[in-house]
């Protein structure tokens, strides 16, 4: 049973465009929703995270939107740049620092 | 710079060998995790540990075991390596009192079993 479903599997965006990656979860006990960014040859690194008491969190060009009633959250990358090309994973856990359940990942390519 | 260090970037082992993957963190984190990463399957949790000498099975523990004798070190053991264990293995750590810093991952060990 996949507890965190992520889409799309791959995404191609032109430089300056908006990249949108969506995730849905099933377990209502989840209380922490991070996004990780992974470059080739590297381990994933925390990009941005949200708790369900807020509907949106923005850090620079990266925004998480959270819809608790729909059990969905999404990552928006504004003004996408070639340097944003990476694999992005959404995840969920019952608390920060606890076991993370990851989505299957989205490979983003930003074309110059 | 805080980090999680995995002892090998690349390993090639033969079927049936006992394989040890080592992970060391320097952040005094209580929690440590082992994931495997496969194309199209994302990251899947193998084992985790919330304290020294403590271990818990994750989603795919079959064929693996772990050891945590010291707080900073978490070892993954493949008792008898098989070709279906060819994968990228990622170690991560986190703080029990996490304030949103999340996991810190190592760079991974790409294991090939022939």
JSON list of N, CA and C in Angstrom, two decimals, chain B residues 73-107:
[
{"chain": "B", "resi": 73, "resn": "UNK", "atom": "N", "xyz": [27.09, 5.52, 14.74]},
{"chain": "B", "resi": 73, "resn": "UNK", "atom": "CA", "xyz": [27.33, 4.55, 13.68]},
{"chain": "B", "resi": 73, "resn": "UNK", "atom": "C", "xyz": [26.15, 3.59, 13.53]},
{"chain": "B", "resi": 74, "resn": "UNK", "atom": "N", "xyz": [25.74, 3.41, 12.28]},
{"chain": "B", "resi": 74, "resn": "UNK", "atom": "CA", "xyz": [24.61, 2.51, 11.98]},
{"chain": "B", "resi": 74, "resn": "UNK", "atom": "C", "xyz": [25.01, 1.69, 10.77]},
{"chain": "B", "resi": 75, "resn": "UNK", "atom": "N", "xyz": [25.10, 0.39, 10.95]},
{"chain": "B", "resi": 75, "resn": "UNK", "atom": "CA", "xyz": [25.58, -0.49, 9.90]},
{"chain": "B", "resi": 75, "resn": "UNK", "atom": "C", "xyz": [24.45, -1.32, 9.32]},
{"chain": "B", "resi": 76, "resn": "UNK", "atom": "N", "xyz": [24.46, -1.45, 8.02]},
{"chain": "B", "resi": 76, "resn": "UNK", "atom": "CA", "xyz": [23.50, -2.31, 7.32]},
{"chain": "B", "resi": 76, "resn": "UNK", "atom": "C", "xyz": [24.24, -3.55, 6.86]},
{"chain": "B", "resi": 77, "resn": "UNK", "atom": "N", "xyz": [23.65, -4.71, 7.10]},
{"chain": "B", "resi": 77, "resn": "UNK", "atom": "CA", "xyz": [24.29, -5.98, 6.79]},
{"chain": "B", "resi": 77, "resn": "UNK", "atom": "C", "xyz": [23.40, -6.77, 5.84]},
{"chain": "B", "resi": 78, "resn": "UNK", "atom": "N", "xyz": [24.00, -7.18, 4.74]},
{"chain": "B", "resi": 78, "resn": "UNK", "atom": "CA", "xyz": [23.34, -8.12, 3.83]},
{"chain": "B", "resi": 78, "resn": "UNK", "atom": "C", "xyz": [23.91, -9.49, 4.14]},
{"chain": "B", "resi": 79, "resn": "UNK", "atom": "N", "xyz": [23.10, -10.32, 4.74]},
{"chain": "B", "resi": 79, "resn": "UNK", "atom": "CA", "xyz": [23.60, -11.60, 5.27]},
{"chain": "B", "resi": 79, "resn": "UNK", "atom": "C", "xyz": [24.14, -12.51, 4.16]},
{"chain": "B", "resi": 80, "resn": "UNK", "atom": "N", "xyz": [23.45, -12.54, 3.04]},
{"chain": "B", "resi": 80, "resn": "UNK", "atom": "CA", "xyz": [23.87, -13.34, 1.89]},
{"chain": "B", "resi": 80, "resn": "UNK", "atom": "C", "xyz": [23.40, -12.60, 0.65]},
{"chain": "B", "resi": 81, "resn": "UNK", "atom": "N", "xyz": [24.29, -11.81, 0.08]},
{"chain": "B", "resi": 81, "resn": "UNK", "atom": "CA", "xyz": [23.90, -10.89, -0.99]},
{"chain": "B", "resi": 81, "resn": "UNK", "atom": "C", "xyz": [23.28, -11.64, -2.17]},
{"chain": "B", "resi": 82, "resn": "UNK", "atom": "N", "xyz": [22.24, -11.03, -2.72]},
{"chain": "B", "resi": 82, "resn": "UNK", "atom": "CA", "xyz": [21.60, -11.57, -3.91]},
{"chain": "B", "resi": 82, "resn": "UNK", "atom": "C", "xyz": [21.51, -10.47, -4.97]},
{"chain": "B", "resi": 83, "resn": "UNK", "atom": "N", "xyz": [21.33, -10.87, -6.21]},
{"chain": "B", "resi": 83, "resn": "UNK", "atom": "CA", "xyz": [21.31, -9.89, -7.30]},
{"chain": "B", "resi": 83, "resn": "UNK", "atom": "C", "xyz": [20.18, -8.89, -7.15]},
{"chain": "B", "resi": 84, "resn": "UNK", "atom": "N", "xyz": [19.07, -9.28, -6.53]},
{"chain": "B", "resi": 84, "resn": "UNK", "atom": "CA", "xyz": [17.96, -8.33, -6.37]},
{"chain": "B", "resi": 84, "resn": "UNK", "atom": "C", "xyz": [18.23, -7.30, -5.27]},
{"chain": "B", "resi": 85, "resn": "UNK", "atom": "N", "xyz": [19.39, -7.38, -4.65]},
{"chain": "B", "resi": 85, "resn": "UNK", "atom": "CA", "xyz": [19.80, -6.35, -3.70]},
{"chain": "B", "resi": 85, "resn": "UNK", "atom": "C", "xyz": [20.74, -5.32, -4.33]},
{"chain": "B", "resi": 86, "resn": "UNK", "atom": "N", "xyz": [20.96, -5.46, -5.63]},
{"chain": "B", "resi": 86, "resn": "UNK", "atom": "CA", "xyz": [21.67, -4.42, -6.36]},
{"chain": "B", "resi": 86, "resn": "UNK", "atom": "C", "xyz": [20.84, -3.14, -6.31]},
{"chain": "B", "resi": 87, "resn": "UNK", "atom": "N", "xyz": [21.42, -2.09, -5.79]},
{"chain": "B", "resi": 87, "resn": "UNK", "atom": "CA", "xyz": [20.64, -0.87, -5.56]},
{"chain": "B", "resi": 87, "resn": "UNK", "atom": "C", "xyz": [21.54, 0.24, -5.04]},
{"chain": "B", "resi": 88, "resn": "UNK", "atom": "N", "xyz": [20.95, 1.44, -4.91]},
{"chain": "B", "resi": 88, "resn": "UNK", "atom": "CA", "xyz": [21.59, 2.54, -4.21]},
{"chain": "B", "resi": 88, "resn": "UNK", "atom": "C", "xyz": [21.08, 2.51, -2.77]},
{"chain": "B", "resi": 89, "resn": "UNK", "atom": "N", "xyz": [22.01, 2.53, -1.82]},
{"chain": "B", "resi": 89, "resn": "UNK", "atom": "CA", "xyz": [21.65, 2.50, -0.40]},
{"chain": "B", "resi": 89, "resn": "UNK", "atom": "C", "xyz": [21.97, 3.85, 0.22]},
{"chain": "B", "resi": 90, "resn": "UNK", "atom": "N", "xyz": [20.98, 4.40, 0.89]},
{"chain": "B", "resi": 90, "resn": "UNK", "atom": "CA", "xyz": [21.12, 5.72, 1.50]},
{"chain": "B", "resi": 90, "resn": "UNK", "atom": "C", "xyz": [20.92, 5.63, 3.00]},
{"chain": "B", "resi": 91, "resn": "UNK", "atom": "N", "xyz": [21.85, 6.21, 3.72]},
{"chain": "B", "resi": 91, "resn": "UNK", "atom": "CA", "xyz": [21.76, 6.33, 5.16]},
{"chain": "B", "resi": 91, "resn": "UNK", "atom": "C", "xyz": [21.32, 7.74, 5.50]},
{"chain": "B", "resi": 92, "resn": "UNK", "atom": "N", "xyz": [20.53, 7.91, 6.55]},
{"chain": "B", "resi": 92, "resn": "UNK", "atom": "CA", "xyz": [20.10, 9.23, 6.98]},
{"chain": "B", "resi": 92, "resn": "UNK", "atom": "C", "xyz": [20.04, 9.28, 8.50]},
{"chain": "B", "resi": 93, "resn": "UNK", "atom": "N", "xyz": [20.12, 10.48, 9.02]},
{"chain": "B", "resi": 93, "resn": "UNK", "atom": "CA", "xyz": [19.96, 10.67, 10.46]},
{"chain": "B", "resi": 93, "resn": "UNK", "atom": "C", "xyz": [19.07, 11.86, 10.73]},
{"chain": "B", "resi": 94, "resn": "UNK", "atom": "N", "xyz": [18.48, 11.90, 11.91]},
{"chain": "B", "resi": 94, "resn": "UNK", "atom": "CA", "xyz": [17.66, 13.05, 12.31]},
{"chain": "B", "resi": 94, "resn": "UNK", "atom": "C", "xyz": [17.68, 13.15, 13.83]},
{"chain": "B", "resi": 95, "resn": "UNK", "atom": "N", "xyz": [17.31, 14.33, 14.30]},
{"chain": "B", "resi": 95, "resn": "UNK", "atom": "CA", "xyz": [17.28, 14.58, 15.73]},
{"chain": "B", "resi": 95, "resn": "UNK", "atom": "C", "xyz": [15.92, 14.23, 16.32]},
{"chain": "B", "resi": 96, "resn": "UNK", "atom": "N", "xyz": [15.93, 13.65, 17.50]},
{"chain": "B", "resi": 96, "resn": "UNK", "atom": "CA", "xyz": [14.67, 13.35, 18.19]},
{"chain": "B", "resi": 96, "resn": "UNK", "atom": "C", "xyz": [13.91, 14.63, 18.48]},
{"chain": "B", "resi": 97, "resn": "UNK", "atom": "N", "xyz": [14.63, 15.70, 18.73]},
{"chain": "B", "resi": 97, "resn": "UNK", "atom": "CA", "xyz": [14.00, 16.99, 19.02]},
{"chain": "B", "resi": 97, "resn": "UNK", "atom": "C", "xyz": [14.01, 17.88, 17.79]},
{"chain": "B", "resi": 98, "resn": "UNK", "atom": "N", "xyz": [13.76, 17.26, 16.65]},
{"chain": "B", "resi": 98, "resn": "UNK", "atom": "CA", "xyz": [13.85, 17.96, 15.37]},
{"chain": "B", "resi": 98, "resn": "UNK", "atom": "C", "xyz": [13.00, 19.23, 15.36]},
{"chain": "B", "resi": 99, "resn": "UNK", "atom": "N", "xyz": [13.59, 20.30, 14.87]},
{"chain": "B", "resi": 99, "resn": "UNK", "atom": "CA", "xyz": [12.87, 21.58, 14.76]},
{"chain": "B", "resi": 99, "resn": "UNK", "atom": "C", "xyz": [12.67, 21.93, 13.30]},
{"chain": "B", "resi": 100, "resn": "UNK", "atom": "N", "xyz": [12.47, 20.93, 12.49]},
{"chain": "B", "resi": 100, "resn": "UNK", "atom": "CA", "xyz": [12.22, 21.17, 11.08]},
{"chain": "B", "resi": 100, "resn": "UNK", "atom": "C", "xyz": [13.45, 21.01, 10.21]},
{"chain": "B", "resi": 101, "resn": "UNK", "atom": "N", "xyz": [14.53, 20.51, 10.76]},
{"chain": "B", "resi": 101, "resn": "UNK", "atom": "CA", "xyz": [15.73, 20.31, 9.95]},
{"chain": "B", "resi": 101, "resn": "UNK", "atom": "C", "xyz": [15.67, 19.03, 9.14]},
{"chain": "B", "resi": 102, "resn": "UNK", "atom": "N", "xyz": [14.75, 18.15, 9.51]},
{"chain": "B", "resi": 102, "resn": "UNK", "atom": "CA", "xyz": [14.54, 16.96, 8.71]},
{"chain": "B", "resi": 102, "resn": "UNK", "atom": "C", "xyz": [15.70, 15.98, 8.77]},
{"chain": "B", "resi": 103, "resn": "UNK", "atom": "N", "xyz": [15.75, 15.14, 7.77]},
{"chain": "B", "resi": 103, "resn": "UNK", "atom": "CA", "xyz": [16.81, 14.15, 7.65]},
{"chain": "B", "resi": 103, "resn": "UNK", "atom": "C", "xyz": [18.04, 14.79, 7.02]},
{"chain": "B", "resi": 104, "resn": "UNK", "atom": "N", "xyz": [19.20, 14.29, 7.44]},
{"chain": "B", "resi": 104, "resn": "UNK", "atom": "CA", "xyz": [20.43, 14.54, 6.70]},
{"chain": "B", "resi": 104, "resn": "UNK", "atom": "C", "xyz": [20.85, 13.21, 6.09]},
{"chain": "B", "resi": 105, "resn": "UNK", "atom": "N", "xyz": [20.99, 13.20, 4.77]},
{"chain": "B", "resi": 105, "resn": "UNK", "atom": "CA", "xyz": [21.34, 11.98, 4.06]},
{"chain": "B", "resi": 105, "resn": "UNK", "atom": "C", "xyz": [22.84, 11.94, 3.76]},
{"chain": "B", "resi": 106, "resn": "UNK", "atom": "N", "xyz": [23.36, 10.73, 3.69]},
{"chain": "B", "resi": 106, "resn": "UNK", "atom": "CA", "xyz": [24.67, 10.53, 3.11]},
{"chain": "B", "resi": 106, "resn": "UNK", "atom": "C", "xyz": [24.57, 10.55, 1.59]},
{"chain": "B", "resi": 107, "resn": "UNK", "atom": "N", "xyz": [25.71, 10.43, 0.93]},
{"chain": "B", "resi": 107, "resn": "UNK", "atom": "CA", "xyz": [25.75, 10.49, -0.53]},
{"chain": "B", "resi": 107, "resn": "UNK", "atom": "C", "xyz": [25.39, 9.17, -1.19]}
]
